[in-house]
CSV table of C-alpha atoms in Angstrom, one decimal:
chain,number,residue,atom,x,y,z
A,1,MET,CA,34.1,-8.6,0.5
A,2,SER,CA,32.9,-10.2,3.7
A,3,GLN,CA,29.6,-12.5,3.8
A,4,SER,CA,27.7,-9.8,5.6
A,5,ASP,CA,28.5,-7.3,3.0
A,6,ARG,CA,27.5,-9.4,0.1
A,7,GLY,CA,23.9,-9.8,0.9
A,8,ILE,CA,21.2,-7.3,0.9
A,9,LEU,CA,17.7,-8.0,1.9
A,10,LEU,CA,15.1,-5.6,0.8
A,11,LEU,CA,11.8,-5.6,2.8
A,12,GLY,CA,8.5,-4.3,2.8
A,13,CYS,CA,4.8,-5.0,2.9
A,14,PRO,CA,3.5,-6.1,-0.6
A,15,ARG,CA,2.5,-3.3,-2.6
A,16,SER,CA,4.9,-0.9,-1.0
A,17,GLY,CA,7.2,-0.2,-4.1
A,18,THR,CA,9.6,-2.9,-3.2
A,19,THR,CA,9.9,-3.9,-7.0
A,20,LEU,CA,10.6,-0.3,-8.0
A,21,LEU,CA,13.4,0.0,-5.4
A,22,ARG,CA,14.7,-3.5,-6.5
A,23,ARG,CA,15.0,-2.6,-10.1
A,24,LEU,CA,16.6,0.7,-9.2
A,25,LEU,CA,19.2,-0.7,-7.0
A,26,GLY,CA,19.6,-3.8,-9.4
A,27,ASN,CA,21.0,-1.4,-11.9
A,28,HIS,CA,24.0,-0.5,-9.9
A,29,SER,CA,27.1,-2.0,-11.5
A,30,SER,CA,28.0,-3.8,-8.1
A,31,ILE,CA,24.5,-5.1,-7.2
A,32,ALA,CA,22.7,-8.2,-8.8
A,33,SER,CA,19.0,-8.4,-8.1
A,34,PRO,CA,16.9,-11.3,-9.3
A,35,GLY,CA,13.2,-11.5,-9.2
A,36,GLU,CA,11.5,-12.9,-6.2
A,37,THR,CA,13.2,-16.2,-5.5
A,38,GLY,CA,11.3,-17.2,-2.4
A,39,LEU,CA,14.7,-18.4,-0.8
A,40,PHE,CA,14.4,-16.5,2.5
A,41,ARG,CA,10.6,-17.3,3.0
A,42,GLY,CA,11.4,-20.9,2.3
A,43,ALA,CA,14.2,-20.8,4.9
A,44,ALA,CA,12.0,-19.2,7.4
A,45,ASN,CA,9.4,-22.1,6.7
A,46,PHE,CA,12.2,-24.5,7.8
A,47,LEU,CA,11.9,-22.9,11.5
A,48,LYS,CA,8.1,-23.0,11.8
A,49,LYS,CA,6.7,-25.6,14.1
A,50,ASP,CA,3.5,-27.0,15.6
A,51,THR,CA,3.1,-28.1,19.2
A,52,THR,CA,0.9,-31.1,20.0
A,53,GLY,CA,-1.6,-31.1,22.7
A,54,VAL,CA,0.9,-32.9,25.0
A,55,GLY,CA,3.5,-30.2,24.3
A,56,VAL,CA,5.6,-32.3,21.7
A,57,GLU,CA,7.0,-30.0,19.1
A,58,LEU,CA,6.7,-31.0,15.5
A,59,GLY,CA,8.8,-29.5,12.8
A,60,VAL,CA,12.4,-29.6,11.3
A,61,LEU,CA,14.1,-28.5,14.4
A,62,SER,CA,12.5,-31.0,16.4
A,63,GLY,CA,12.6,-33.7,14.0
A,64,LEU,CA,16.5,-33.3,13.2
A,65,GLY,CA,17.1,-32.9,16.9
A,66,HIS,CA,16.1,-36.3,17.3
A,67,ILE,CA,19.0,-37.5,15.0
A,68,GLY,CA,21.5,-35.3,16.6
A,69,VAL,CA,21.5,-32.2,14.5
A,70,ASN,CA,21.3,-29.0,16.5
A,71,GLU,CA,19.6,-25.7,15.7
A,72,ASN,CA,22.8,-23.9,15.0
A,73,GLN,CA,23.9,-26.6,12.4
A,74,ILE,CA,20.6,-26.3,10.8
A,75,LYS,CA,20.6,-22.5,10.5
A,76,SER,CA,24.1,-22.6,9.2
A,77,ARG,CA,23.1,-25.2,6.5
A,78,LEU,CA,20.1,-23.0,5.4
A,79,ILE,CA,22.5,-19.9,5.2
A,80,ASP,CA,24.8,-21.7,2.8
A,81,PHE,CA,21.9,-23.1,0.9
A,82,VAL,CA,20.2,-19.7,0.4
A,83,PHE,CA,23.5,-17.7,-0.3
A,84,ALA,CA,24.9,-20.4,-2.7
A,85,PHE,CA,22.0,-19.6,-5.3
A,86,LEU,CA,22.4,-16.0,-4.8
A,87,ASP,CA,26.2,-15.8,-5.1
A,88,GLU,CA,26.1,-18.0,-8.2
A,89,TYR,CA,23.5,-15.5,-9.7
A,90,THR,CA,25.9,-12.7,-8.8
A,91,GLN,CA,28.9,-14.2,-10.2
A,92,LYS,CA,27.1,-14.9,-13.6
A,93,ALA,CA,25.9,-11.4,-13.5
A,94,GLY,CA,29.6,-10.1,-13.2
A,95,LYS,CA,28.8,-8.1,-9.9
A,96,LYS,CA,29.9,-8.1,-6.4
A,97,ARG,CA,26.9,-8.4,-4.1
A,98,TRP,CA,23.3,-9.4,-4.4
A,99,LEU,CA,19.9,-8.0,-3.3
A,100,GLU,CA,17.1,-10.2,-2.6
A,101,LYS,CA,13.4,-8.9,-2.2
A,102,ASP,CA,10.3,-10.9,-1.7
A,103,ALA,CA,7.3,-8.9,-0.6
A,104,PHE,CA,6.1,-11.5,1.5
A,105,ASN,CA,9.4,-11.8,3.6
A,106,ALA,CA,7.9,-9.2,5.9
A,107,PHE,CA,5.4,-11.7,7.2
A,108,SER,CA,8.2,-14.2,8.2
A,109,LEU,CA,10.7,-11.5,9.6
A,110,PRO,CA,11.2,-13.0,13.0
A,111,GLU,CA,12.4,-16.3,11.6
A,112,ILE,CA,14.4,-14.7,8.8
A,113,GLU,CA,16.2,-12.6,11.4
A,114,ASP,CA,16.7,-15.6,13.6
A,115,ILE,CA,18.5,-17.4,10.8
A,116,PHE,CA,20.4,-14.6,9.0
A,117,ALA,CA,20.9,-12.1,11.7
A,118,ASP,CA,23.5,-9.7,10.7
A,119,ARG,CA,24.7,-11.8,7.9
A,120,VAL,CA,23.0,-9.5,5.4
A,121,ARG,CA,22.2,-5.8,5.5
A,122,TYR,CA,18.4,-4.8,5.6
A,123,ILE,CA,16.6,-2.1,3.6
A,124,CYS,CA,13.0,-1.5,5.2
A,125,LEU,CA,10.6,0.2,2.7
A,126,VAL,CA,7.4,1.5,4.3
A,127,ARG,CA,4.3,3.0,2.5
A,128,HIS,CA,1.2,4.5,4.0
A,129,GLY,CA,-1.0,1.7,5.1
A,130,LEU,CA,-4.1,2.8,3.7
A,131,ASP,CA,-2.6,3.2,0.3
A,132,VAL,CA,-1.1,-0.3,0.7
A,133,ALA,CA,-4.6,-1.7,1.6
A,134,VAL,CA,-6.1,-0.1,-1.5
A,135,SER,CA,-3.3,-1.4,-3.6
A,136,LEU,CA,-3.6,-5.0,-2.2
A,137,ASP,CA,-7.3,-5.0,-2.7
A,138,GLU,CA,-6.7,-3.9,-6.4
A,139,PHE,CA,-3.9,-6.6,-6.9
A,140,SER,CA,-6.0,-9.4,-5.3
A,141,GLN,CA,-9.1,-8.6,-7.7
A,142,LYS,CA,-6.8,-8.5,-10.7
A,143,SER,CA,-4.8,-11.6,-9.7
A,144,ARG,CA,-8.2,-13.4,-8.8
A,145,SER,CA,-6.5,-15.0,-5.7
A,146,TYR,CA,-5.1,-14.3,-2.4
A,147,VAL,CA,-1.5,-15.3,-1.5
A,148,SER,CA,-1.4,-17.4,1.5
A,149,GLU,CA,0.0,-14.9,3.6
A,150,LEU,CA,-2.8,-12.5,2.8
A,151,HIS,CA,-5.5,-15.2,2.9
A,152,ASN,CA,-4.7,-15.7,6.7
A,153,TYR,CA,-6.0,-12.1,7.0
A,154,ILE,CA,-9.1,-12.4,4.8
A,155,GLN,CA,-10.1,-15.6,6.6
A,156,ARG,CA,-10.4,-13.5,9.8
A,157,SER,CA,-12.2,-10.3,8.3
A,158,ALA,CA,-15.3,-10.2,6.0
A,159,ASN,CA,-13.9,-6.8,4.8
A,160,PRO,CA,-10.9,-7.2,2.4
A,161,LEU,CA,-9.8,-3.6,3.0
A,162,GLU,CA,-9.7,-4.1,6.8
A,163,ALA,CA,-7.8,-7.4,6.3
A,164,PHE,CA,-5.2,-5.7,4.3
A,165,ALA,CA,-4.8,-2.9,6.7
A,166,THR,CA,-4.2,-5.5,9.6
A,167,ALA,CA,-1.8,-7.3,7.3
A,168,TRP,CA,0.1,-4.0,6.9
A,169,VAL,CA,0.2,-3.4,10.6
A,170,ASP,CA,1.5,-6.6,11.3
A,171,ALA,CA,4.3,-6.4,8.4
A,172,SER,CA,5.1,-3.0,9.4
A,173,SER,CA,5.5,-4.1,13.2
A,174,ASN,CA,7.9,-6.7,12.1
A,175,LEU,CA,9.9,-4.1,10.1
A,176,ARG,CA,9.8,-1.8,13.2
A,177,ASN,CA,11.1,-4.5,15.4
A,178,LEU,CA,14.0,-5.5,12.9
A,179,LEU,CA,15.0,-1.8,12.5
A,180,GLN,CA,15.4,-1.7,16.4
A,181,SER,CA,17.3,-4.9,16.7
A,182,GLN,CA,19.5,-4.4,13.7
A,183,GLY,CA,20.5,-0.8,14.3
A,184,ASP,CA,23.0,0.4,12.0
A,185,ASN,CA,22.7,-2.6,9.8
A,186,ALA,CA,19.2,-1.6,8.5
A,187,ILE,CA,17.8,1.5,6.9
A,188,LEU,CA,14.3,2.8,6.9
A,189,VAL,CA,13.0,4.1,3.4
A,190,LYS,CA,9.8,5.6,3.0
A,191,TYR,CA,7.9,5.0,-0.4
A,192,GLU,CA,6.6,8.7,-0.4
A,193,ASP,CA,10.1,10.0,0.0
A,194,LEU,CA,11.4,7.6,-2.7
A,195,VAL,CA,9.0,8.7,-5.5
A,196,ALA,CA,9.0,12.3,-4.6
A,197,ASP,CA,12.9,12.6,-4.8
A,198,PRO,CA,14.3,9.2,-6.1
A,199,ASP,CA,17.8,10.7,-6.7
A,200,ALA,CA,18.4,11.8,-3.1
A,201,GLU,CA,16.7,8.7,-1.7
A,202,LEU,CA,18.9,6.4,-3.8
A,203,GLU,CA,22.0,8.3,-2.9
A,204,ARG,CA,21.2,7.8,0.8
A,205,ILE,CA,20.5,4.0,0.3
A,206,LEU,CA,23.7,3.6,-1.6
A,207,HIS,CA,25.6,5.5,1.1
A,208,PHE,CA,24.2,3.1,3.6
A,209,LEU,CA,25.5,0.3,1.3
A,210,ASN,CA,28.9,1.8,1.1
A,211,GLU,CA,28.5,2.1,-2.6
A,212,PRO,CA,28.9,5.3,-4.8
A,213,ALA,CA,25.9,6.7,-6.7
A,214,GLU,CA,26.0,6.0,-10.4
A,215,ASP,CA,24.8,8.2,-13.4
A,216,GLY,CA,21.6,7.3,-15.1
A,217,MET,CA,20.5,4.5,-12.5
A,218,ILE,CA,16.9,5.6,-12.6
A,219,GLU,CA,16.6,5.9,-16.6
A,220,ASN,CA,18.3,2.7,-16.9
A,221,ALA,CA,16.3,0.7,-14.5
A,222,LEU,CA,13.1,1.9,-15.9
A,223,SER,CA,14.0,0.7,-19.3
A,224,ASP,CA,15.7,-2.5,-18.3
A,225,SER,CA,13.7,-5.8,-19.1
A,226,GLU,CA,16.5,-8.2,-18.2
A,227,SER,CA,15.8,-8.8,-14.7
A,228,ILE,CA,12.2,-9.7,-14.9
A,229,GLY,CA,11.2,-12.6,-12.6
A,230,LEU,CA,8.3,-13.6,-10.3
A,231,SER,CA,7.8,-10.0,-9.2
A,232,ASP,CA,5.3,-7.1,-9.3
A,233,TRP,CA,3.7,-6.7,-12.5
A,234,LYS,CA,2.5,-3.0,-12.0
A,235,SER,CA,6.0,-1.7,-11.7
A,236,TYR,CA,6.9,-2.8,-15.2
A,237,ALA,CA,3.9,-1.0,-16.7
A,238,ARG,CA,5.3,2.3,-15.6
A,239,GLY,CA,7.8,4.3,-17.4
A,240,SER,CA,8.6,6.9,-14.8
A,241,ILE,CA,8.6,7.5,-11.1
A,242,ASP,CA,5.8,9.9,-9.9
A,243,THR,CA,3.7,10.7,-6.7
A,244,GLU,CA,0.4,9.8,-8.6
A,245,SER,CA,0.0,6.8,-6.2
A,246,ILE,CA,0.2,8.7,-3.0
A,247,GLY,CA,-3.1,9.4,-1.2
A,248,ARG,CA,-5.2,7.2,-3.3
A,249,TRP,CA,-6.9,6.1,0.1
A,250,SER,CA,-8.7,9.4,0.5
A,251,SER,CA,-11.3,8.8,-2.2
A,252,LEU,CA,-12.6,5.7,0.0
A,253,PRO,CA,-16.0,6.1,1.5
A,254,PRO,CA,-15.7,8.1,4.9
A,255,TYR,CA,-17.1,4.9,6.9
A,256,THR,CA,-14.4,2.9,5.3
A,257,ILE,CA,-11.6,5.4,6.2
A,258,ALA,CA,-12.7,5.5,9.8
A,259,ARG,CA,-12.7,1.8,9.9
A,260,LEU,CA,-9.4,1.5,8.5
A,261,ALA,CA,-7.8,4.3,10.5
A,262,SER,CA,-8.8,2.7,13.8
A,263,ILE,CA,-6.8,-0.3,12.6
A,264,ALA,CA,-3.8,1.6,11.2
A,265,ASN,CA,-3.4,4.9,13.1
A,266,GLU,CA,-1.0,3.6,15.9
A,267,THR,CA,1.4,2.2,13.3
A,268,LEU,CA,1.0,5.1,10.8
A,269,GLN,CA,2.3,7.4,13.5
A,270,VAL,CA,5.1,5.1,14.5
A,271,PHE,CA,6.5,5.7,10.9
A,272,GLY,CA,5.8,9.3,10.9
A,273,TYR,CA,2.5,9.6,9.1
A,274,ASP,CA,-0.4,11.8,10.1
A,275,GLU,CA,-3.2,10.4,12.3
A,276,ILE,CA,-6.3,9.8,10.4
A,277,GLY,CA,-9.8,10.7,11.9
A,278,ASP,CA,-11.4,7.5,13.1
A,279,GLU,CA,-14.6,8.9,14.3
A,280,TRP,CA,-17.7,7.8,12.3
A,281,ASN,CA,-20.7,9.7,14.1
A,282,GLU,CA,-23.3,9.2,11.2
A,283,SER,CA,-26.6,7.4,12.4
A,284,PRO,CA,-27.9,4.4,10.7
A,285,GLU,CA,-30.7,6.8,9.4
A,286,LEU,CA,-28.1,9.2,7.9
A,287,ALA,CA,-26.1,6.2,6.4
A,288,ARG,CA,-29.4,5.0,4.8
A,289,ARG,CA,-30.1,8.3,3.5
A,290,ARG,CA,-26.6,8.5,2.0
A,291,TYR,CA,-27.2,5.2,0.3
A,292,GLU,CA,-30.5,6.5,-1.1
A,293,ILE,CA,-29.0,9.6,-2.5
A,294,GLY,CA,-26.2,7.7,-4.1
A,295,LEU,CA,-28.5,5.4,-5.8
A,296,ALA,CA,-30.7,8.3,-7.0
A,297,LEU,CA,-27.6,10.1,-8.2
A,298,ASN,CA,-26.2,7.2,-10.3
A,299,LEU,CA,-29.5,7.0,-11.9
A,300,ALA,CA,-29.5,10.7,-12.7
A,301,LYS,CA,-25.9,10.4,-14.3
A,302,SER,CA,-27.0,7.5,-16.4
A,303,GLN,CA,-30.2,9.3,-17.7
A,304,GLY,CA,-28.0,12.3,-18.4
A,305,LYS,CA,-25.7,10.3,-20.4
A,306,ASN,CA,-28.5,8.5,-22.4
A,307,ARG,CA,-30.0,12.0,-22.9
A,308,ASP,CA,-26.7,13.4,-24.4
A,309,ALA,CA,-26.2,10.2,-26.4
B,1,MET,CA,-29.6,28.4,3.9
B,2,ILE,CA,-27.4,27.2,1.3
B,3,THR,CA,-25.2,29.8,-0.5
B,4,LYS,CA,-22.7,29.8,-3.5
B,5,ALA,CA,-20.0,30.5,-0.8
B,6,LYS,CA,-21.0,27.4,1.1
B,7,ILE,CA,-20.8,25.3,-2.0
B,8,LEU,CA,-17.4,26.5,-3.0
B,9,GLU,CA,-16.2,26.1,0.5
B,10,PHE,CA,-17.5,22.6,0.6
B,11,ILE,CA,-15.6,21.6,-2.6
B,12,ILE,CA,-12.4,23.0,-1.2
B,13,GLU,CA,-12.7,21.2,2.1
B,14,ASN,CA,-13.2,18.0,0.2
B,15,GLY,CA,-10.0,18.3,-1.8
B,16,GLY,CA,-11.5,20.0,-5.0
B,17,SER,CA,-10.2,22.9,-6.8
B,18,THR,CA,-12.7,25.9,-7.5
B,19,ASP,CA,-10.3,27.5,-9.9
B,20,ARG,CA,-12.4,26.8,-12.9
B,21,VAL,CA,-15.7,26.5,-11.3
B,22,GLU,CA,-18.2,28.8,-12.6
B,23,ASP,CA,-21.9,29.3,-11.7
B,24,ASP,CA,-22.9,26.9,-14.5
B,25,THR,CA,-19.9,24.6,-14.3
B,26,PRO,CA,-21.3,20.9,-14.3
B,27,LEU,CA,-20.1,19.4,-10.9
B,28,PHE,CA,-21.1,15.8,-11.1
B,29,SER,CA,-21.5,15.0,-14.7
B,30,SER,CA,-18.1,16.3,-15.5
B,31,SER,CA,-16.5,14.3,-12.6
B,32,LEU,CA,-15.3,17.5,-10.9
B,33,LEU,CA,-16.8,15.8,-7.9
B,34,ASP,CA,-16.9,12.1,-7.6
B,35,SER,CA,-20.1,10.2,-6.4
B,36,PHE,CA,-19.1,9.9,-2.7
B,37,THR,CA,-18.4,13.7,-2.6
B,38,MET,CA,-21.5,14.5,-4.5
B,39,VAL,CA,-23.7,12.6,-2.1
B,40,SER,CA,-22.0,14.5,0.7
B,41,LEU,CA,-22.9,17.7,-1.1
B,42,ILE,CA,-26.4,17.0,-1.4
B,43,MET,CA,-26.6,15.9,2.3
B,44,VAL,CA,-25.0,19.4,3.2
B,45,ILE,CA,-27.7,21.1,0.7
B,46,GLU,CA,-30.5,19.2,2.6
B,47,SER,CA,-29.2,20.1,5.9
B,48,GLU,CA,-28.5,23.7,5.1
B,49,ALA,CA,-31.7,24.3,3.2
B,50,ASP,CA,-33.8,22.1,5.8
B,51,ILE,CA,-35.2,20.0,3.0
B,52,THR,CA,-35.4,16.5,2.0
B,53,ILE,CA,-35.0,16.1,-1.5
B,54,PRO,CA,-37.3,13.4,-3.0
B,55,PRO,CA,-35.6,10.8,-5.3
B,56,GLU,CA,-37.4,12.1,-8.4
B,57,ASP,CA,-35.8,15.5,-7.9
B,58,ILE,CA,-32.2,14.0,-7.7
B,59,THR,CA,-31.4,15.1,-11.3
B,60,LEU,CA,-28.7,16.7,-13.0
B,61,ASP,CA,-31.1,19.6,-14.1
B,62,ASN,CA,-31.5,20.2,-10.2
B,63,LEU,CA,-28.2,19.6,-8.8
B,64,ASP,CA,-25.3,19.6,-11.4
B,65,SER,CA,-24.2,23.3,-11.0
B,66,ILE,CA,-24.1,26.1,-8.4
B,67,ASN,CA,-26.9,27.8,-10.2
B,68,ALA,CA,-28.9,24.8,-10.6
B,69,ILE,CA,-28.5,23.9,-6.7
B,70,LEU,CA,-29.4,27.5,-5.8
B,71,ALA,CA,-32.4,27.7,-8.0
B,72,TYR,CA,-33.7,24.2,-6.8
B,73,CYS,CA,-33.4,25.2,-3.1
B,74,GLU,CA,-35.2,28.4,-3.8
B,75,LYS,CA,-38.1,26.8,-5.4
B,76,SER,CA,-38.2,24.1,-2.6
B,77,THR,CA,-38.2,26.2,0.5
């Protein structure tokens, strides 16, 4: 099997279902899939650089350049370094090829593609941006922290949901660029299609990977606890695939939806999602009235509960 | 003027189902409508009935079912 057929990179904005798909594909008899290793993100960080005020570049490329190591040599060694760990894991698992997913790779895609180009096959998973924002908000509250890639956005916006919607736009734009540049070497999968008809989507993805579909992949994957690594906690709490997580954003306050729509609409439409109304015509007086009614309503509900108790 | 048809139309427009909604079915205390939707319903009631509901009248007795809403509006206009 050629090097480019051995490696599969599963990409998507965090909270897009990448762990679910990793677990499904990792149950195939040919595909070994560890939990998140951070290898590709780590390799991407090697190419990141700063430029001083007098135009001097600071970073690995520049630093090694001073001792006669050129960019191609560095990339080649990074590829060997990353692939060695994954090849070893694959061999131990008794399989033929590996699949790596790290939900934060989507933010470093230009550097990852620059290094690995067509040496791996790419699966790009996209989920509705407002559902991603809601889920990221929930995840950040439960984990009581922001991963550095998301913290960059939180620092720029006082509203976490708006920060996460912006993060989704950036990650999705990176995915779109990769899909365009990689052509047949990349496939787009929508989370909503995956959970609505997992059998059909799995078959389509496996066809892209030139692998035959296998019986019981979904059932086995959902009951498998062997491949737990640094990964998404929520996927392991579910014993079935369903569409319950689709459209959760619609219960957000109308004002919030309008704000998020103005951020995400263009990218939503690029990926075939419906445009969301982004007009918010409510006057400050009406917004205040809405707030007053909400308070009175909550008081009425708690008084009703006390009365019933 | 607020009517039963208007309330049912609002529930459907806001993603709810009216299959099991009778005239006395609790709308908010049963969580049939969440708080955001219930606030919007009260704003529609105010607009349609041309009234401003004082905070002390925002109670389950006055607003938690179609019958209660219609009775309150009739009393207030």
